[in-house]
PDB file of C-alpha atoms in Angstrom:
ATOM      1  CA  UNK L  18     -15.874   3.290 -11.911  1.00 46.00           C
ATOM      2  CA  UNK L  19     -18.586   4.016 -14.252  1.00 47.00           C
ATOM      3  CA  UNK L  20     -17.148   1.271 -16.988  1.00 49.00           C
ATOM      4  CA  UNK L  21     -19.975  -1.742 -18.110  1.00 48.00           C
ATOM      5  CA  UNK L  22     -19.361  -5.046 -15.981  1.00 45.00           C
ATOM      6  CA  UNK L  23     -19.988  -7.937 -17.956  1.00 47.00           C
ATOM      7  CA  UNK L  24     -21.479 -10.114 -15.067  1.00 45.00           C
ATOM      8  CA  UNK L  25     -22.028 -13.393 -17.034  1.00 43.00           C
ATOM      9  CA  UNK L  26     -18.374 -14.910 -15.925  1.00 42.00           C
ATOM     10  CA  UNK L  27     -17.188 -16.862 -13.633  1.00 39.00           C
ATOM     11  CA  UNK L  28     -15.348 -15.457 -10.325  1.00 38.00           C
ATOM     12  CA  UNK L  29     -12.958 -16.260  -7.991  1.00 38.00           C
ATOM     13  CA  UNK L  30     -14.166 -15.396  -4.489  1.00 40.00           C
ATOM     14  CA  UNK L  31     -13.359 -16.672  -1.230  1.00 39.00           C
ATOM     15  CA  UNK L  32     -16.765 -18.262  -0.404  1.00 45.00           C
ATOM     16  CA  UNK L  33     -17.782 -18.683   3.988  1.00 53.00           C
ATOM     17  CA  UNK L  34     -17.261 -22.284   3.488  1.00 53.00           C
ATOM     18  CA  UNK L  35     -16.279 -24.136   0.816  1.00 57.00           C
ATOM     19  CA  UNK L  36     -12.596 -24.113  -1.089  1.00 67.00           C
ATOM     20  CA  UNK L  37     -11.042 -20.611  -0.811  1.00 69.00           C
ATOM     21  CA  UNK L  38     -10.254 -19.421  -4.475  1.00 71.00           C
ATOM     22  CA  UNK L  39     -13.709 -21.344  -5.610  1.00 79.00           C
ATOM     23  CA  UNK L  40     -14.798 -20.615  -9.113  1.00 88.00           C
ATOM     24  CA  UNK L  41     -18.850 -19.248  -8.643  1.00 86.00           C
ATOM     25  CA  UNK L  42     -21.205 -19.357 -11.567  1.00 87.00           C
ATOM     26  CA  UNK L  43     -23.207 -16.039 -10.498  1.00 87.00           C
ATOM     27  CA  UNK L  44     -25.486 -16.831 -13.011  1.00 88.00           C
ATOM     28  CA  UNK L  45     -26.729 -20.085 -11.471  1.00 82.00           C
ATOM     29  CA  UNK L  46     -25.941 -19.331  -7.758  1.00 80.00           C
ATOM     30  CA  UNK L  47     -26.994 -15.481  -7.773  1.00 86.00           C
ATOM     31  CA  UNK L  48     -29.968 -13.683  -7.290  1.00 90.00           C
ATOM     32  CA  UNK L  49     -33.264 -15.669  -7.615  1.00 88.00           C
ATOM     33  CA  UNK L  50     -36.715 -14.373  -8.415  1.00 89.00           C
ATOM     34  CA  UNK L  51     -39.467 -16.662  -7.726  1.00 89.00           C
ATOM     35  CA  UNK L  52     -42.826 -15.426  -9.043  1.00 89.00           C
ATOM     36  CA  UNK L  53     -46.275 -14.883  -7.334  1.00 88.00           C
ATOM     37  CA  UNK L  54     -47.690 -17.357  -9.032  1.00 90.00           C
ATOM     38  CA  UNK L  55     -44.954 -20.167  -8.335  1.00 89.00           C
ATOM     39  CA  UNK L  56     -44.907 -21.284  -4.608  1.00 91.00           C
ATOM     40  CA  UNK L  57     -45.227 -24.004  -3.397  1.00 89.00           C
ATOM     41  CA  UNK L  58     -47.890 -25.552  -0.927  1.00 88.00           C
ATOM     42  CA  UNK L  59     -46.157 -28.730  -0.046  1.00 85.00           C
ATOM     43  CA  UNK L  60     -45.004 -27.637   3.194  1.00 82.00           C
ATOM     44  CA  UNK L  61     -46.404 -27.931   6.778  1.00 75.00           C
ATOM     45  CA  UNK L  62     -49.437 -26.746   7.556  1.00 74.00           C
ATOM     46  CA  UNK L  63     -51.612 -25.124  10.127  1.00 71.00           C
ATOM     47  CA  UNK L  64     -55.604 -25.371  10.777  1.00 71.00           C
ATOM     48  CA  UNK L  65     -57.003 -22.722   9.637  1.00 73.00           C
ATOM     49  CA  UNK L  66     -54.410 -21.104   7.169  1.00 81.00           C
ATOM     50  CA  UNK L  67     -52.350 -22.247   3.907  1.00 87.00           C
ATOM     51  CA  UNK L  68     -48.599 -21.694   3.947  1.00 86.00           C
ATOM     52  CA  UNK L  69     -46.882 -21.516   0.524  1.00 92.00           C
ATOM     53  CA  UNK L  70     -42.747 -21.730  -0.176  1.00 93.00           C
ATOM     54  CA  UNK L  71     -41.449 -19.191  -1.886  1.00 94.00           C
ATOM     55  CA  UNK L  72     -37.760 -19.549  -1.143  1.00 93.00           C
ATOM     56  CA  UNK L  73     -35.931 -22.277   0.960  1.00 91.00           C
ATOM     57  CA  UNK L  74     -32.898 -24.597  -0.040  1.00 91.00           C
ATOM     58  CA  UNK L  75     -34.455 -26.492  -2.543  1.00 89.00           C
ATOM     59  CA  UNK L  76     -36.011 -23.910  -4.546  1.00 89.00           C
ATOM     60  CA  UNK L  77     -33.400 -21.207  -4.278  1.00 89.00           C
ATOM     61  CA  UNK L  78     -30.435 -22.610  -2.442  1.00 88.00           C
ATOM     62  CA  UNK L  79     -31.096 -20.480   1.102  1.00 90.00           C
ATOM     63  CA  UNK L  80     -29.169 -21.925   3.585  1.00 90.00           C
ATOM     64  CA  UNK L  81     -30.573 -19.872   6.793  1.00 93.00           C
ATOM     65  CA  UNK L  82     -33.947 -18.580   5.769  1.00 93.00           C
ATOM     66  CA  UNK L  83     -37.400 -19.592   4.644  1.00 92.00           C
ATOM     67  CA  UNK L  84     -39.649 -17.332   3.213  1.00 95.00           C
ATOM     68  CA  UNK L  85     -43.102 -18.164   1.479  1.00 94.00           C
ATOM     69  CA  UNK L  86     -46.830 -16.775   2.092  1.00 95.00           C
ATOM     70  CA  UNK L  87     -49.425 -17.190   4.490  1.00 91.00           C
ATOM     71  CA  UNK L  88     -53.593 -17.218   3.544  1.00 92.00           C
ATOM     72  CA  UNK L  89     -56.178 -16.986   6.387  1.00 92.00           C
ATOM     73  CA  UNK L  90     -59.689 -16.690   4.799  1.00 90.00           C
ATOM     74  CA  UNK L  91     -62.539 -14.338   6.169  1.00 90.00           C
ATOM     75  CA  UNK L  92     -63.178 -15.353   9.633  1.00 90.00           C
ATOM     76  CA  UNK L  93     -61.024 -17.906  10.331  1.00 92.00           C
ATOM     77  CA  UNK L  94     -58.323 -18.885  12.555  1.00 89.00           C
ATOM     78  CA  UNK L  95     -55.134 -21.487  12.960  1.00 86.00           C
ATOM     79  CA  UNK L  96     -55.213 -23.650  15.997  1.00 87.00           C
ATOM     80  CA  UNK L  97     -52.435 -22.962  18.123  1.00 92.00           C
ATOM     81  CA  UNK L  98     -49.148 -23.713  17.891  1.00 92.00           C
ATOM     82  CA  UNK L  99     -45.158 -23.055  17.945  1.00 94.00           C
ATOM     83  CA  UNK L 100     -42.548 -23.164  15.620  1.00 93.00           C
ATOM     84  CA  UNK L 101     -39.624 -24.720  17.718  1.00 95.00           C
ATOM     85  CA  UNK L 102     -36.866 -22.689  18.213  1.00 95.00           C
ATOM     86  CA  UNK L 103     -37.363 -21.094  14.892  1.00 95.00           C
ATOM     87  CA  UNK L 104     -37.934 -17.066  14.819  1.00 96.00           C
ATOM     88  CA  UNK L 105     -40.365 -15.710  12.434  1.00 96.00           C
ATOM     89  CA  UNK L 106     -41.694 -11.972  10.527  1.00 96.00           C
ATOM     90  CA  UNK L 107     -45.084 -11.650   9.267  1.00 96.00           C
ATOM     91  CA  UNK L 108     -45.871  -8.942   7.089  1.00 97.00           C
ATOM     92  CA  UNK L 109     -49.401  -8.249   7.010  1.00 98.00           C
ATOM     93  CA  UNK L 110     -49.702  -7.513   2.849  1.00 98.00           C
ATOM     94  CA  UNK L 111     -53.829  -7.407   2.667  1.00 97.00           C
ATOM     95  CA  UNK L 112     -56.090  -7.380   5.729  1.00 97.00           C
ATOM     96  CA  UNK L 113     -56.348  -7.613   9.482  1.00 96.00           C
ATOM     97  CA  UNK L 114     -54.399 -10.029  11.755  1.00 96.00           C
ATOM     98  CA  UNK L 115     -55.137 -10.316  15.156  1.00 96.00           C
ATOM     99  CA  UNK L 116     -52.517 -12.630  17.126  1.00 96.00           C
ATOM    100  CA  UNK L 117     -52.876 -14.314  20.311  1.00 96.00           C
ATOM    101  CA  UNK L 118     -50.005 -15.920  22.474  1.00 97.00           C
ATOM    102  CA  UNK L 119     -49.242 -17.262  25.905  1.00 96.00           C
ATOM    103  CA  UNK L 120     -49.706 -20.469  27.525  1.00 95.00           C
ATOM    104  CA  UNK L 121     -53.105 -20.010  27.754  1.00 96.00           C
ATOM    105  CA  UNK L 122     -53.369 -17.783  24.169  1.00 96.00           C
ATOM    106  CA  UNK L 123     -54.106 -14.607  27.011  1.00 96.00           C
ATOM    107  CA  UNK L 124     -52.648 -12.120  25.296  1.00 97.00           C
ATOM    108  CA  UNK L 125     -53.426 -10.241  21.890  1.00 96.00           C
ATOM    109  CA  UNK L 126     -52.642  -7.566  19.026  1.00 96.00           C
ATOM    110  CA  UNK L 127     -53.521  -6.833  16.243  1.00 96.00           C
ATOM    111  CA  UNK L 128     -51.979  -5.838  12.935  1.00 97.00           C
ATOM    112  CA  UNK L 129     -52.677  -3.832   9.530  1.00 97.00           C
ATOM    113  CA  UNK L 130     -51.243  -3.520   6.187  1.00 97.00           C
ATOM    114  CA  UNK L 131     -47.801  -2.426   6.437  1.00 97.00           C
ATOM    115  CA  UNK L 132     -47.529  -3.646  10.052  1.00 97.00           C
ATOM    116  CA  UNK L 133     -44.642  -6.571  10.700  1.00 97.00           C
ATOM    117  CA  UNK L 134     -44.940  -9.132  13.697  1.00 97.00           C
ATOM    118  CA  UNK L 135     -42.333 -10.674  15.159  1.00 96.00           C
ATOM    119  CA  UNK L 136     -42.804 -14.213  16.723  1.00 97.00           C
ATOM    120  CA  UNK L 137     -39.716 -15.080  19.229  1.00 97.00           C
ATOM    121  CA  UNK L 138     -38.960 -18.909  19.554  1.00 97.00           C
ATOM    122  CA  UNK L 139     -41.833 -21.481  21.256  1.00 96.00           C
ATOM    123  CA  UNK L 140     -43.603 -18.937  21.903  1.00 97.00           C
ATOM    124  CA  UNK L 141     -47.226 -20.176  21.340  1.00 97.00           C
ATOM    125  CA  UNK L 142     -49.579 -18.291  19.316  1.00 96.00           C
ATOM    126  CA  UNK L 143     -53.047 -18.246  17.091  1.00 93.00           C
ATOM    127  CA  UNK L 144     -53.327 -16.053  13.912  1.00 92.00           C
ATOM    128  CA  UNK L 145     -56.770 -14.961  13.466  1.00 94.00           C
ATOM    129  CA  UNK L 146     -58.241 -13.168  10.512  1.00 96.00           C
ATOM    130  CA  UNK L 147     -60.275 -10.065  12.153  1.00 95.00           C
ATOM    131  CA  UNK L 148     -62.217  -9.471   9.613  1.00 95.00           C
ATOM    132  CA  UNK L 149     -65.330 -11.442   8.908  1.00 94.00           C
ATOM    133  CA  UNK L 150     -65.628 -10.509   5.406  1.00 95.00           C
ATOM    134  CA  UNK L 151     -61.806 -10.138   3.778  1.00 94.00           C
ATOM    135  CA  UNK L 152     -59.040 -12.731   3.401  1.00 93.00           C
ATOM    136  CA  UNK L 153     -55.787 -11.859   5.148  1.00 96.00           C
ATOM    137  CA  UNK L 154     -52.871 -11.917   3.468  1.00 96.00           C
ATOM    138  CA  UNK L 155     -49.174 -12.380   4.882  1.00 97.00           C
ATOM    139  CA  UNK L 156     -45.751 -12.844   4.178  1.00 97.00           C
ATOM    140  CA  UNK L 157     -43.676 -15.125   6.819  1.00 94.00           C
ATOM    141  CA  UNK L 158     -39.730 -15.652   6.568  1.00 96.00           C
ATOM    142  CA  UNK L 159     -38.250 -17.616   9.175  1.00 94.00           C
ATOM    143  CA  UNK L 160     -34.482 -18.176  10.409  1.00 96.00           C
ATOM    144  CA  UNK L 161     -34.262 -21.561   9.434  1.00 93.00           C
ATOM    145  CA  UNK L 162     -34.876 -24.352   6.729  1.00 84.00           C
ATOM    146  CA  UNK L 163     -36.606 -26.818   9.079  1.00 82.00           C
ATOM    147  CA  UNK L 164     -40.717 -26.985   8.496  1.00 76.00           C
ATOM    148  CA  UNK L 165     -41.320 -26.527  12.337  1.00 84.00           C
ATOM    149  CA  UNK L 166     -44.869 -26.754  13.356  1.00 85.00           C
ATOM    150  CA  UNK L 167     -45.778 -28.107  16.179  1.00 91.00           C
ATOM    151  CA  UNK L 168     -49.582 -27.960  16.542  1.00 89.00           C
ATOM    152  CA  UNK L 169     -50.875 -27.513  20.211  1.00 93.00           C
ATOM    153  CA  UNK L 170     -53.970 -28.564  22.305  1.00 94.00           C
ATOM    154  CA  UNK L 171     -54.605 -25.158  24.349  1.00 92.00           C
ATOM    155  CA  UNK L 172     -58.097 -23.660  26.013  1.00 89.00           C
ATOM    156  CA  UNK L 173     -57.814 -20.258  25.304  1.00 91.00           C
ATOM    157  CA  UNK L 174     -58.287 -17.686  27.964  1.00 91.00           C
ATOM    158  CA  UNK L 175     -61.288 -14.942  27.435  1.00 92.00           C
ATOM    159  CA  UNK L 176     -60.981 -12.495  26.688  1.00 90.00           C
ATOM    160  CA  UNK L 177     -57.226 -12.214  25.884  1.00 92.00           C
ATOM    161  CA  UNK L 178     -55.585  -9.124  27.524  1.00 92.00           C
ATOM    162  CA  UNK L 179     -54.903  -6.180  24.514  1.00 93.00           C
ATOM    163  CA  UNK L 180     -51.066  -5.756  24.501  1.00 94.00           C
ATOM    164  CA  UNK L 181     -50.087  -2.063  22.719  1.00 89.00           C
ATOM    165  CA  UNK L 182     -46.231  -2.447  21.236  1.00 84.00           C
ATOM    166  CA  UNK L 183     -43.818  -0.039  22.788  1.00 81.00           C
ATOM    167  CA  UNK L 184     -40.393   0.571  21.511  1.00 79.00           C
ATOM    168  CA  UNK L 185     -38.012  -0.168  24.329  1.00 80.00           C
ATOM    169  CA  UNK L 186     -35.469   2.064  23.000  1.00 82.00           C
ATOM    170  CA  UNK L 187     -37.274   5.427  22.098  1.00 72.00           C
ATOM    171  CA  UNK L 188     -40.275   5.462  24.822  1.00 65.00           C
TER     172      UNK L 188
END
């Protein structure tokens, strides 16, 4: 303990899948910083918001996760949809989100800076930006590669039933 590492070899490692005793360049297949400024937009899209990749399997080599940003300007809102049987985290970074779900989009929350949101499988849901004036800024990461969006044709209920978030474990 306490001795330098020099961390630019190769090691032998007994990766999940592949060859046990596999040589890994850490170097190339380690950590991976992607900057702000470097996502990409080619990926599927919603009305109403822009989606940019920050990591996936092409761009970092994540096997189980996507992760990437999500943009809803000043008054605006996605059209409803689902993301398959995908799970997803927003992180509201800038802004106020106000989400709708249901079959009929009947219920709704809303979310600050600091606040995370978890969307369960097919479940389908609207973001909306609450504010008429400021863009709202998210992160997403999903648990899987696939670009699931599938875009649905819904008449929304009004108004949507105000659901407050209740830890089931310490209540």
């Amino acid at each position: 303990m306490g001795q330098d590492h020099d961390k630019s070899h190769v090691h032998s490692v007994q990766p999940a899948d592949p060859t046990p005793g596999a040589l890994i360049d850490w170097k190339v297949h380690g950590v991976k910083v992607i900057p702000g400024n470097a996502l990409d937009p080619n990926t599927a899209q919603t009305p109403g918001m822009n989606r940019a990749t920050a990591i996936n399997y092409a761009r970092a080599g994540a096997e189980k996760l996507w992760a990437g940003t999500v943009t809803i300007h000043a008054n605006a809102k996605t059209g409803a949809h689902h993301h398959g049987d995908l799970e997803s985290i927003i992180f509201v970074v800038k802004g106020r989100a106000r989400m709708r779900w249901g079959e009929k989009l009947e219920f709704m929350a809303e979310a600050g800076p600091g606040d995370f949101i978890y969307v369960p499988p097919y479940v389908p849901h609207q973001e909306i930006n609450a504010s008429r004036d400021d863009v709202l800024e998210c992160v997403l990461v999903r648990s899987g590669q696939e670009p699931v969006v599938v875009n649905l044709d819904i008449a929304p209920v009004e108004p949507p039933e105000r659901v407050l978030w209740r830890d089931p474990i310490h209540r």
